[in-house]
Short mmCIF file of N, CA and C in Angstrom, two decimals:
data_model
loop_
_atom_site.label_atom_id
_atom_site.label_comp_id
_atom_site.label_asym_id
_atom_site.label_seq_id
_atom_site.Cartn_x
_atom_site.Cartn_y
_atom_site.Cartn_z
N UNK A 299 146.88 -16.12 -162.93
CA UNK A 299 146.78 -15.32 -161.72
C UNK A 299 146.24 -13.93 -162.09
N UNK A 300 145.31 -13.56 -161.29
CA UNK A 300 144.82 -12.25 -161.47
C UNK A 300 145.77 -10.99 -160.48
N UNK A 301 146.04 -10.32 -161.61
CA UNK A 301 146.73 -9.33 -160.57
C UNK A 301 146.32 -7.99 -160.12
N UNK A 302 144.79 -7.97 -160.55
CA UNK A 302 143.82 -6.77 -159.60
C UNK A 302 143.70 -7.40 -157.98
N UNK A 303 143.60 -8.96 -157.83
CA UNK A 303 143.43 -9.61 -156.61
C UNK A 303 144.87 -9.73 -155.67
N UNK A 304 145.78 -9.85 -156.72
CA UNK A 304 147.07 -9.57 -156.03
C UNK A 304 147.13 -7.96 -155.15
N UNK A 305 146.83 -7.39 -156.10
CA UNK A 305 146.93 -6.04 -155.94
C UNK A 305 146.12 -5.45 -154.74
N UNK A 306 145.05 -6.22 -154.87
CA UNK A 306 144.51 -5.82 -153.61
C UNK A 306 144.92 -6.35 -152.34
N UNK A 307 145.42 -7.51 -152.47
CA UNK A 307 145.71 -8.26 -151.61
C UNK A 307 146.95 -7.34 -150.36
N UNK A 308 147.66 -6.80 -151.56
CA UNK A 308 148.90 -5.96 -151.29
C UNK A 308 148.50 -5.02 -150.35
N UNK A 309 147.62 -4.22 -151.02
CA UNK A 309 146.86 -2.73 -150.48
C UNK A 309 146.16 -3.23 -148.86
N UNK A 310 145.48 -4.16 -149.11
CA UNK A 310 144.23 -4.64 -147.85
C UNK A 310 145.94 -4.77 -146.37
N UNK A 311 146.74 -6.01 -146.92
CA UNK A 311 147.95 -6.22 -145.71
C UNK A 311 148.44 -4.49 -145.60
N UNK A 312 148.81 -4.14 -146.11
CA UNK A 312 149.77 -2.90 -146.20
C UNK A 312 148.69 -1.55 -145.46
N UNK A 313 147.43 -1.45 -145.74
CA UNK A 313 146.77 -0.30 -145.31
C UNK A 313 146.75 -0.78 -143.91
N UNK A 314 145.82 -2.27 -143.65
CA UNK A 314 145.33 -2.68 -142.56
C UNK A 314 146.56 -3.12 -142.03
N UNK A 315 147.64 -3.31 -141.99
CA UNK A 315 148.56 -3.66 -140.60
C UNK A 315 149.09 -2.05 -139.76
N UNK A 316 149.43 -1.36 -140.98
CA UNK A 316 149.51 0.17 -140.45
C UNK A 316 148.55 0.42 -139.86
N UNK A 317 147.15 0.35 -140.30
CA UNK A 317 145.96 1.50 -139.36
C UNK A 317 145.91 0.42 -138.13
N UNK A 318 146.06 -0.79 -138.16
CA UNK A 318 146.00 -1.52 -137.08
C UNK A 318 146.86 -1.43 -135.87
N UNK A 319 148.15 -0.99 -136.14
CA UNK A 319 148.98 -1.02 -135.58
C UNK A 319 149.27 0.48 -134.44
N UNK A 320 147.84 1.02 -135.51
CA UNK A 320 148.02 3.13 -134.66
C UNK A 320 146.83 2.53 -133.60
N UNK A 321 145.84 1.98 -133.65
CA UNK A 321 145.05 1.30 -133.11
C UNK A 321 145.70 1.15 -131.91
N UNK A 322 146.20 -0.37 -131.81
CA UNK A 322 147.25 -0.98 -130.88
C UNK A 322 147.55 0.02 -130.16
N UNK A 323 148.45 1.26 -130.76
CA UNK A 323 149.39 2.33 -129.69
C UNK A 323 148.05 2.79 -129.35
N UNK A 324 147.08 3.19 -129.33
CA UNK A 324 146.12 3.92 -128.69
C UNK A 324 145.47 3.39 -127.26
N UNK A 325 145.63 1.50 -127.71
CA UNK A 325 145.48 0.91 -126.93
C UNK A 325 146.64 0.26 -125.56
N UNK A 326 148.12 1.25 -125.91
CA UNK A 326 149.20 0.76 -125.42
C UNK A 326 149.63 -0.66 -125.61
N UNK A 327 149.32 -1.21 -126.70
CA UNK A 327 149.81 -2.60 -126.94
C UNK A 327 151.21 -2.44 -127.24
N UNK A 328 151.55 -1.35 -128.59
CA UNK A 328 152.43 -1.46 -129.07
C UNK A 328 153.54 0.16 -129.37
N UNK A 329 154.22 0.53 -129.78
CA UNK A 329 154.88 1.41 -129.66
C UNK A 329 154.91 2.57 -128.58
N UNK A 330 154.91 3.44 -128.61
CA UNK A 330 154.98 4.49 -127.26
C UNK A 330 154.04 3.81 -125.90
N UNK A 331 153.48 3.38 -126.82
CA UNK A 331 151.92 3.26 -125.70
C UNK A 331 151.07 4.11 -126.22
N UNK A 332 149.99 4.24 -124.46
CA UNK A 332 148.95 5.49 -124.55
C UNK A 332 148.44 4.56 -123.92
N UNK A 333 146.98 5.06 -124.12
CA UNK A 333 145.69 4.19 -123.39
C UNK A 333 144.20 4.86 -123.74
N UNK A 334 143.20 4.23 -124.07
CA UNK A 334 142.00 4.98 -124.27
C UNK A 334 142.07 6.41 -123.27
N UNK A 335 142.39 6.20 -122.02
CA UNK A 335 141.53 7.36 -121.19
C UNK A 335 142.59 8.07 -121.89
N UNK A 336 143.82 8.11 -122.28
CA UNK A 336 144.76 9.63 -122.79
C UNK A 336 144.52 9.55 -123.99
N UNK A 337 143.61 8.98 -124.72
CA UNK A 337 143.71 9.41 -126.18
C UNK A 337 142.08 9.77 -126.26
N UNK A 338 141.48 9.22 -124.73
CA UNK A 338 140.19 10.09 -124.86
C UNK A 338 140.35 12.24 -123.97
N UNK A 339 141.41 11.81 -123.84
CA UNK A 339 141.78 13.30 -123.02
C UNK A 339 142.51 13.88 -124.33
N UNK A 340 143.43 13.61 -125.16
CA UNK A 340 143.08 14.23 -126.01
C UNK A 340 142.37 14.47 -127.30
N UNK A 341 141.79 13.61 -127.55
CA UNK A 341 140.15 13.72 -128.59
C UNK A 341 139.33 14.73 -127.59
N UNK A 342 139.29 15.11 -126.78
CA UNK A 342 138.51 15.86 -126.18
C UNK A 342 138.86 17.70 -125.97
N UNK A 343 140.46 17.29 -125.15
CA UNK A 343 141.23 19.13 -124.86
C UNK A 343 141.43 19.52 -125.89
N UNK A 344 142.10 18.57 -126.79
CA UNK A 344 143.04 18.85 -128.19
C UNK A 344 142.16 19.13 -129.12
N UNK A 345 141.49 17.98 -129.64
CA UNK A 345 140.63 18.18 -130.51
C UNK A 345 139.57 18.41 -130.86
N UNK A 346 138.55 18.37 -129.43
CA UNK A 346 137.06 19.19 -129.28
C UNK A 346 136.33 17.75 -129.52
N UNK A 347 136.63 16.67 -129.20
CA UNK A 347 135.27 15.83 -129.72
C UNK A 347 135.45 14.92 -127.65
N UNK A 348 133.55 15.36 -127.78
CA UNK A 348 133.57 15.47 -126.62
C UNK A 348 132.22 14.31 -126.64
N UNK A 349 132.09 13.48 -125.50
CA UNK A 349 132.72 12.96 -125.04
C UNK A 349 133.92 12.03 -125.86
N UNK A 350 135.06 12.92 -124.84
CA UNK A 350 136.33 12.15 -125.32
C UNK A 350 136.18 10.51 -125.52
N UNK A 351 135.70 10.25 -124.40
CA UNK A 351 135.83 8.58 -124.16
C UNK A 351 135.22 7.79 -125.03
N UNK A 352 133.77 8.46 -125.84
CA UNK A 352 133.16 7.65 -126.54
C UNK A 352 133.70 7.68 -128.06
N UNK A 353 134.62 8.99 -128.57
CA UNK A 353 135.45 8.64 -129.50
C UNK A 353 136.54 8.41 -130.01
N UNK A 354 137.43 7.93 -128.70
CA UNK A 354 138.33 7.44 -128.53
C UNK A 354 138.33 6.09 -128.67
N UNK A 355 137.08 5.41 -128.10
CA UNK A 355 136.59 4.11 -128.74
C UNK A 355 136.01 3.82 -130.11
N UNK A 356 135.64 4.84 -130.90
CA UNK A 356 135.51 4.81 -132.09
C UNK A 356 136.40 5.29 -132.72
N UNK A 357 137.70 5.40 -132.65
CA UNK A 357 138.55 5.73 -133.73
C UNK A 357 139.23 4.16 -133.20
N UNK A 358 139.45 4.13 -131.74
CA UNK A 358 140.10 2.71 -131.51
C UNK A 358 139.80 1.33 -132.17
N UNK A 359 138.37 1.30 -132.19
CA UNK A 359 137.56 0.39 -132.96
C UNK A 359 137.59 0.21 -134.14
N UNK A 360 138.04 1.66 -134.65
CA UNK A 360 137.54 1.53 -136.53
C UNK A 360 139.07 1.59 -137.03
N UNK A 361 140.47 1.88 -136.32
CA UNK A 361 141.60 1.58 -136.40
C UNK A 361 142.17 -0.18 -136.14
N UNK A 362 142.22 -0.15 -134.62
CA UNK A 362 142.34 -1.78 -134.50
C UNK A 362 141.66 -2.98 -135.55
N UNK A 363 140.36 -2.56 -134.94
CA UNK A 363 139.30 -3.91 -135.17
C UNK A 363 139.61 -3.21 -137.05
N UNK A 364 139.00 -2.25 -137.58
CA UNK A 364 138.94 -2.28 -139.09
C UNK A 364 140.40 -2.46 -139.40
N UNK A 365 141.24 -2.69 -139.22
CA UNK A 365 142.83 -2.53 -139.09
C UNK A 365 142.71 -3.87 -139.76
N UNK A 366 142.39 -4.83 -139.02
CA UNK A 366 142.80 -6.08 -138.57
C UNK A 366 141.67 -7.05 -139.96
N UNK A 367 140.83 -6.39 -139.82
CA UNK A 367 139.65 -7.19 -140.62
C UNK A 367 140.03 -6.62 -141.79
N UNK A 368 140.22 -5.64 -142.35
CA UNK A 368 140.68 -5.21 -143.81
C UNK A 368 142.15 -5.93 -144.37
N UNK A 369 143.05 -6.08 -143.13
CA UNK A 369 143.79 -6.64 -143.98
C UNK A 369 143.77 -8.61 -144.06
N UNK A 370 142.87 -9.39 -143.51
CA UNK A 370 142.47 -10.16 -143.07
C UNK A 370 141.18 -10.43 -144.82
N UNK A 371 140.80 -9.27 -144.84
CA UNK A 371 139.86 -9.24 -145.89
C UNK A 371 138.68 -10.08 -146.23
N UNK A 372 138.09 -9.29 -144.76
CA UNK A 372 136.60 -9.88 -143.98
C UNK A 372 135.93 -8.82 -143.79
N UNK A 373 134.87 -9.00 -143.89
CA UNK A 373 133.65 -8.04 -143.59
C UNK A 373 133.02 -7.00 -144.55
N UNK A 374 133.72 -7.57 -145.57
CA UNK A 374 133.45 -6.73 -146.93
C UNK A 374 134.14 -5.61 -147.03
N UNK A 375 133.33 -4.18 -148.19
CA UNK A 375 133.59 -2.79 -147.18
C UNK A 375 133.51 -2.21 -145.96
N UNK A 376 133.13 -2.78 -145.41
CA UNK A 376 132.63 -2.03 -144.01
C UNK A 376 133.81 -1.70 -143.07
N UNK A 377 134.89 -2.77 -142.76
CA UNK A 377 135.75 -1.98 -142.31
C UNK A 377 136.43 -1.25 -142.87
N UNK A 378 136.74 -1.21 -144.27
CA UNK A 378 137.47 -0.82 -144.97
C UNK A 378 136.91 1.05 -144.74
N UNK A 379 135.62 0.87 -145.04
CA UNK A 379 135.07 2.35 -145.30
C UNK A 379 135.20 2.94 -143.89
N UNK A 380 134.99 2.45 -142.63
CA UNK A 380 134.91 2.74 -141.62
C UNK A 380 136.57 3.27 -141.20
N UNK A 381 137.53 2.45 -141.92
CA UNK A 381 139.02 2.82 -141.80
C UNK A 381 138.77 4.33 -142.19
N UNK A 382 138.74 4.43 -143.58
CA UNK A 382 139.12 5.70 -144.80
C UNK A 382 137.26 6.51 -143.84
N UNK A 383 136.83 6.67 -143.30
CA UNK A 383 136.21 7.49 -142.64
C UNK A 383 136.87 8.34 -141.41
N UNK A 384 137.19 7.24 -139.93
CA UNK A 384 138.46 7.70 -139.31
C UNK A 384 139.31 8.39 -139.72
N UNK A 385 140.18 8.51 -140.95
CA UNK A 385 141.56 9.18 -141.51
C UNK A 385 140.75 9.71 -141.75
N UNK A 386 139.88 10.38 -142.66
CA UNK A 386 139.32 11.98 -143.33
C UNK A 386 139.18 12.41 -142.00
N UNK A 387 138.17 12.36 -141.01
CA UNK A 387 137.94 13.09 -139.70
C UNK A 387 139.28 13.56 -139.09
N UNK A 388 140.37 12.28 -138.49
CA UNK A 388 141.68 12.63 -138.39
C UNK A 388 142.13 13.43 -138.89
N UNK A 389 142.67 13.45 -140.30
CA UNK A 389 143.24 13.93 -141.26
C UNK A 389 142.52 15.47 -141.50
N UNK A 390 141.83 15.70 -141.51
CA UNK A 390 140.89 16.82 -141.56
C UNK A 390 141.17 17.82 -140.19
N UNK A 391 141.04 17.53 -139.13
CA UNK A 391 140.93 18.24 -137.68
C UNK A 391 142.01 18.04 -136.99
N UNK A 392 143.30 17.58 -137.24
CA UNK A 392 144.52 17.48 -136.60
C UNK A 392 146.06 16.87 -137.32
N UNK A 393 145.83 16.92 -139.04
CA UNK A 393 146.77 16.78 -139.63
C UNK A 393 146.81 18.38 -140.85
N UNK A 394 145.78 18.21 -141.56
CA UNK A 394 145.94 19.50 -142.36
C UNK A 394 146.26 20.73 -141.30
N UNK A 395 146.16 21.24 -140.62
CA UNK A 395 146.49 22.66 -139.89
C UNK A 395 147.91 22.57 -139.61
N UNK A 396 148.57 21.25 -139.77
CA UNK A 396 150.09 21.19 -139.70
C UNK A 396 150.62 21.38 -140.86
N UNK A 397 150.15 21.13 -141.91
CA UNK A 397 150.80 21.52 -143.11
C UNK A 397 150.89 20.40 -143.84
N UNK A 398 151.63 19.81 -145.00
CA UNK A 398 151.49 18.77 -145.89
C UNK A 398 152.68 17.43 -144.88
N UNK A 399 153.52 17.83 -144.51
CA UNK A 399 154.72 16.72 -144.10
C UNK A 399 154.67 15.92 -142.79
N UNK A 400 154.90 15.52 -142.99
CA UNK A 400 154.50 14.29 -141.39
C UNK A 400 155.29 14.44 -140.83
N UNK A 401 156.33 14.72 -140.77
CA UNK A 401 157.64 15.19 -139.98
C UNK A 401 157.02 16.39 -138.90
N UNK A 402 156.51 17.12 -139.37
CA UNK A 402 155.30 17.88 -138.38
C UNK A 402 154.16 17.47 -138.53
N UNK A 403 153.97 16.50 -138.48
CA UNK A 403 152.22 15.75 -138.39
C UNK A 403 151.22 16.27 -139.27
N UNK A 404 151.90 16.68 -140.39
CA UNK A 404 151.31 17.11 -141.52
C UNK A 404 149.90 15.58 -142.08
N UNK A 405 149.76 16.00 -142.94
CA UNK A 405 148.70 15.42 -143.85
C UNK A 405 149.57 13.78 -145.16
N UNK A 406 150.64 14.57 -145.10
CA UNK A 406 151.24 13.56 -146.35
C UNK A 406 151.17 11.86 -145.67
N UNK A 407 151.27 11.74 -144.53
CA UNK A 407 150.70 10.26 -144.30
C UNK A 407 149.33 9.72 -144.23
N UNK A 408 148.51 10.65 -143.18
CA UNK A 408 147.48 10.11 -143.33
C UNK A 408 146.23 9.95 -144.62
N UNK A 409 146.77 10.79 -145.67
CA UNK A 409 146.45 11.30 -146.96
C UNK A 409 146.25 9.72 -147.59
N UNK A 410 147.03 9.16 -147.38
CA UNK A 410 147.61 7.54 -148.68
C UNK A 410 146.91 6.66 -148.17
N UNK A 411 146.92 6.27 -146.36
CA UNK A 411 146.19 5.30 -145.97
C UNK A 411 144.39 5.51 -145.91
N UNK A 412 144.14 6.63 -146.20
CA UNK A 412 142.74 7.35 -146.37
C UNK A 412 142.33 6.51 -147.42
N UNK A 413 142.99 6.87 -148.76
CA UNK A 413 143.03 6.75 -150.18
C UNK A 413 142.51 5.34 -150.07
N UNK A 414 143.87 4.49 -149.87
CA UNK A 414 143.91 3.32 -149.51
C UNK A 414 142.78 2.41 -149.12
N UNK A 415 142.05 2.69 -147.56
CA UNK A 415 141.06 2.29 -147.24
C UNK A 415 140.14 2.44 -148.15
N UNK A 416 139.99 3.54 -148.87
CA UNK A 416 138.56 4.17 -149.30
C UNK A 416 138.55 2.70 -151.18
N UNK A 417 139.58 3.23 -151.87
CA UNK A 417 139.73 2.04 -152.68
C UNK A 417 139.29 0.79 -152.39
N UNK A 418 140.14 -0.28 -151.62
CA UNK A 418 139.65 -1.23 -150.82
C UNK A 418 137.83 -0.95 -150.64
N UNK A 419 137.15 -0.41 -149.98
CA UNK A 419 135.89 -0.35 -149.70
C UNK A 419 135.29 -0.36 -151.15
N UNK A 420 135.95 0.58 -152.37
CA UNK A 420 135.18 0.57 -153.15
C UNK A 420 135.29 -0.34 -154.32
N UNK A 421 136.58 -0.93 -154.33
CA UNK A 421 137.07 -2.50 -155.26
C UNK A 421 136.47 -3.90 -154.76
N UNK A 422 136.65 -3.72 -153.22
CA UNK A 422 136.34 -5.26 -152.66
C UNK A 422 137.54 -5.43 -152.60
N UNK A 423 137.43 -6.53 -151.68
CA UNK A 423 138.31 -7.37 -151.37
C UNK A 423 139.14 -8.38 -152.30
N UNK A 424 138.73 -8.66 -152.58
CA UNK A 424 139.22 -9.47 -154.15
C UNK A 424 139.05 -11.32 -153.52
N UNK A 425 139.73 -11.85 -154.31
CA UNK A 425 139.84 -13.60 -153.92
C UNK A 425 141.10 -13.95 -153.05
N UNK A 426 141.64 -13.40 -153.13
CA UNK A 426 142.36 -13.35 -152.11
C UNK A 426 142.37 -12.91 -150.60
N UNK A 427 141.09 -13.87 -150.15
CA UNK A 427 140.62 -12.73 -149.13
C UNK A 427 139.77 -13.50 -147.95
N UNK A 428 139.64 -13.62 -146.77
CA UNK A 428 138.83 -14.40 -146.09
C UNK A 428 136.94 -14.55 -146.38
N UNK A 429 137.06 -13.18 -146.70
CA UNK A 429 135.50 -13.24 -147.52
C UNK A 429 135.49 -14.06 -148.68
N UNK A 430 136.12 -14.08 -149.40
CA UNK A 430 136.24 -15.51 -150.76
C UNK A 430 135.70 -16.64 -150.21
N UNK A 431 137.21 -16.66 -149.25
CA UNK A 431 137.54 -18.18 -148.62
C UNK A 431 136.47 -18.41 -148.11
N UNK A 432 135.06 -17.77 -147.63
CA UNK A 432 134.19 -18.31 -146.61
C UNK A 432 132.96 -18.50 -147.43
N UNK A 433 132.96 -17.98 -148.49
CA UNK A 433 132.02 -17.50 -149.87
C UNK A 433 131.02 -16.05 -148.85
N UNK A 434 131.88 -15.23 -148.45
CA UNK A 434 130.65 -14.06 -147.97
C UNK A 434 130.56 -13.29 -149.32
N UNK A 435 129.44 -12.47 -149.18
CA UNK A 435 128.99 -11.69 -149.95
C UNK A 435 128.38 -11.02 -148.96
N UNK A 436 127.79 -9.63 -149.59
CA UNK A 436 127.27 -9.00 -148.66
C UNK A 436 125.94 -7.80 -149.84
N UNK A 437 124.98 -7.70 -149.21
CA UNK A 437 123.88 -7.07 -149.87
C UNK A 437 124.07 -5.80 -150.42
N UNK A 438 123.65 -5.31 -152.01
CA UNK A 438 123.81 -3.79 -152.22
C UNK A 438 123.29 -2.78 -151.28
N UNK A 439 122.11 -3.44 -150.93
CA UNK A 439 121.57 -2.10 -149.98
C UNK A 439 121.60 -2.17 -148.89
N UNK A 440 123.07 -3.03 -148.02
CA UNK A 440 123.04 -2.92 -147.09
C UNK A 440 124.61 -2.10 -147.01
N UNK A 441 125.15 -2.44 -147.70
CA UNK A 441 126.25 -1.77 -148.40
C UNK A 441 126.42 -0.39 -148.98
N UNK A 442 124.95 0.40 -149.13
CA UNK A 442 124.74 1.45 -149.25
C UNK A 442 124.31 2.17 -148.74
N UNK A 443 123.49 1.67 -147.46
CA UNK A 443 123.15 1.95 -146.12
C UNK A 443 124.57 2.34 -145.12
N UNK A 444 125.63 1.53 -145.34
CA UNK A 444 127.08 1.35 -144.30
C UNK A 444 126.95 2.68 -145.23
N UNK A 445 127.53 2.86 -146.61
CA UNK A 445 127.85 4.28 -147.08
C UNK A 445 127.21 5.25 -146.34
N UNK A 446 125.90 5.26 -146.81
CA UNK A 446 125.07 6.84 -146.46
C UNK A 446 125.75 6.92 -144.13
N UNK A 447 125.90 5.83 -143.63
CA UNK A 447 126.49 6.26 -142.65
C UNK A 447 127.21 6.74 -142.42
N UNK A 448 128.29 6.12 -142.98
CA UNK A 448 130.00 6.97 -142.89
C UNK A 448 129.90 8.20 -143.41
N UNK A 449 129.21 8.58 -144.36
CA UNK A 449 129.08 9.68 -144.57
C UNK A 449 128.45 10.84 -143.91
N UNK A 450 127.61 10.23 -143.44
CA UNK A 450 126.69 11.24 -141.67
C UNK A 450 127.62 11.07 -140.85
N UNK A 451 127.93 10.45 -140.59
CA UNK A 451 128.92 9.99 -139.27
C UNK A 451 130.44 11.20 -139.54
N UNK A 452 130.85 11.08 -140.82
CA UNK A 452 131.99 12.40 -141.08
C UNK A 452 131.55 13.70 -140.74
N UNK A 453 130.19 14.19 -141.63
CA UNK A 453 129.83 15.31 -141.29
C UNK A 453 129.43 15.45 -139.90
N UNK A 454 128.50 14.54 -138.86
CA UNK A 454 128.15 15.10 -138.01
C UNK A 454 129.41 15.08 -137.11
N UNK A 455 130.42 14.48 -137.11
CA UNK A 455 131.55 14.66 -136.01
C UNK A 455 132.28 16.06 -136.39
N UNK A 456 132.50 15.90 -137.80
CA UNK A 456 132.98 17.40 -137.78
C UNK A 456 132.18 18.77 -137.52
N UNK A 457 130.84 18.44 -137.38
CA UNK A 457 130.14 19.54 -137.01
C UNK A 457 129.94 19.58 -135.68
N UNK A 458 130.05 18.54 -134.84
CA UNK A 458 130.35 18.60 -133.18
C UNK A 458 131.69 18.90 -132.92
N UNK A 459 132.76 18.50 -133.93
CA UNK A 459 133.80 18.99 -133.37
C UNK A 459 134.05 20.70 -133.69
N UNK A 460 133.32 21.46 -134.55
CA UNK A 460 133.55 22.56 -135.09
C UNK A 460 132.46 23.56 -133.72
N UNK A 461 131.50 22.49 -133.13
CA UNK A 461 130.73 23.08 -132.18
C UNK A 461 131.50 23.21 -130.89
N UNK A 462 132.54 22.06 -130.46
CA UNK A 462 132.95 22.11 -129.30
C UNK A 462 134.69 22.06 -129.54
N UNK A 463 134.94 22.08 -130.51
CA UNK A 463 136.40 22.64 -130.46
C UNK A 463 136.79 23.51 -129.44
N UNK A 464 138.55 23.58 -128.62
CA UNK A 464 138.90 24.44 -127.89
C UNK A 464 139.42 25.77 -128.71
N UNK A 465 139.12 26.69 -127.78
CA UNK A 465 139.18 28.06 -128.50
C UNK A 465 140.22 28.40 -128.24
N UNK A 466 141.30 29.26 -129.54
CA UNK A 466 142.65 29.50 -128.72
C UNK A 466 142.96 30.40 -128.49
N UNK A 467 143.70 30.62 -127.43
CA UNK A 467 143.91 31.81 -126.65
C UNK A 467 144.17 32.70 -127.33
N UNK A 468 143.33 33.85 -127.12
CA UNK A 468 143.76 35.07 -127.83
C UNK A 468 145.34 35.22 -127.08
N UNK A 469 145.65 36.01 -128.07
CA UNK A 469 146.96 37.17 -128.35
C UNK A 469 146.84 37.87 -127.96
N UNK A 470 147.46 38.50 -126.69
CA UNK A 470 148.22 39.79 -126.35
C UNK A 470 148.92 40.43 -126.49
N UNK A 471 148.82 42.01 -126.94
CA UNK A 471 150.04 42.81 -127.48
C UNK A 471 150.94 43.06 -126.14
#
């Protein structure tokens, strides 16, 4: 038995049922609830990424759906990278300004499942994995193409969100 494939095996269930599962609540499937239109109202008041609605479906998408397919361990990197893309943007514009602890919505959670995803994308999936089972493979340079995206795709959201961020109220003496 190989236990880099175990290992991944571990990481792929364990990252992807968590990011899947924040997914879900976004979608009100599962815990508190919510619903796209309030998690596109706040991706939008809260956090400046405007239109709310259209990235509220892309964090929904790359949470659920990459949620589900990473730990499933299908589609190669792509959901995987598309996961650990979501968390840096997240993690970046509405966890670091809280501080390190998650107890105040700090950074120390979304920090691991970032990690997590991003590994996964860059190990593979291993044999233990629906991509094995189906014999997928997937092309270097199409695989490096998905990269050079996620990587535009980080910068330019954070530079629309740094463009349309809400401004906060000044202070009065």
């Amino acid at each position: 038995m190989n236990n880099t494939d175990l290992a991944l095996l571990v990481l792929r269930i364990a990252v992807g049922v968590v990011i899947a599962m924040h997914g879900f609540m976004k979608l009100g499937w599962v815990g508190k609830g919510g619903s796209p239109a309030g998690t596109a109202g706040w991706f939008e008041n809260y956090l400046g990424f405007k239109p709310g609605i259209f990235w509220a479906w892309v964090s929904i998408l790359a949470e659920a759906l990459g949620g589900v397919l990473v730990a499933l361990g299908l589609g190669g990197p792509f959901p995987a990278a598309a996961v650990a893309a979501d968390l840096v943007v997240v993690t970046i514009v509405a966890h670091v300004p809280k501080g390190f602890w998650s107890g105040n919505g700090g950074w120390e959670f979304p920090v691991p499942l970032a990690a997590g995803a991003l590994a996964i994308a860059l190990i593979g999936n291993g044999q233990y994995s629906l991509d094995a089972l189906l014999g997928l493979t997937y092309s270097e340079s199409l695989v490096g193409l998905w990269w050079i995206a996620m990587a535009v795709g980080v910068v330019l959201v954070l530079i629309l969100r740094a463009m349309f961020a809400p401004k906060a109220a000044a202070k009065t003496a």
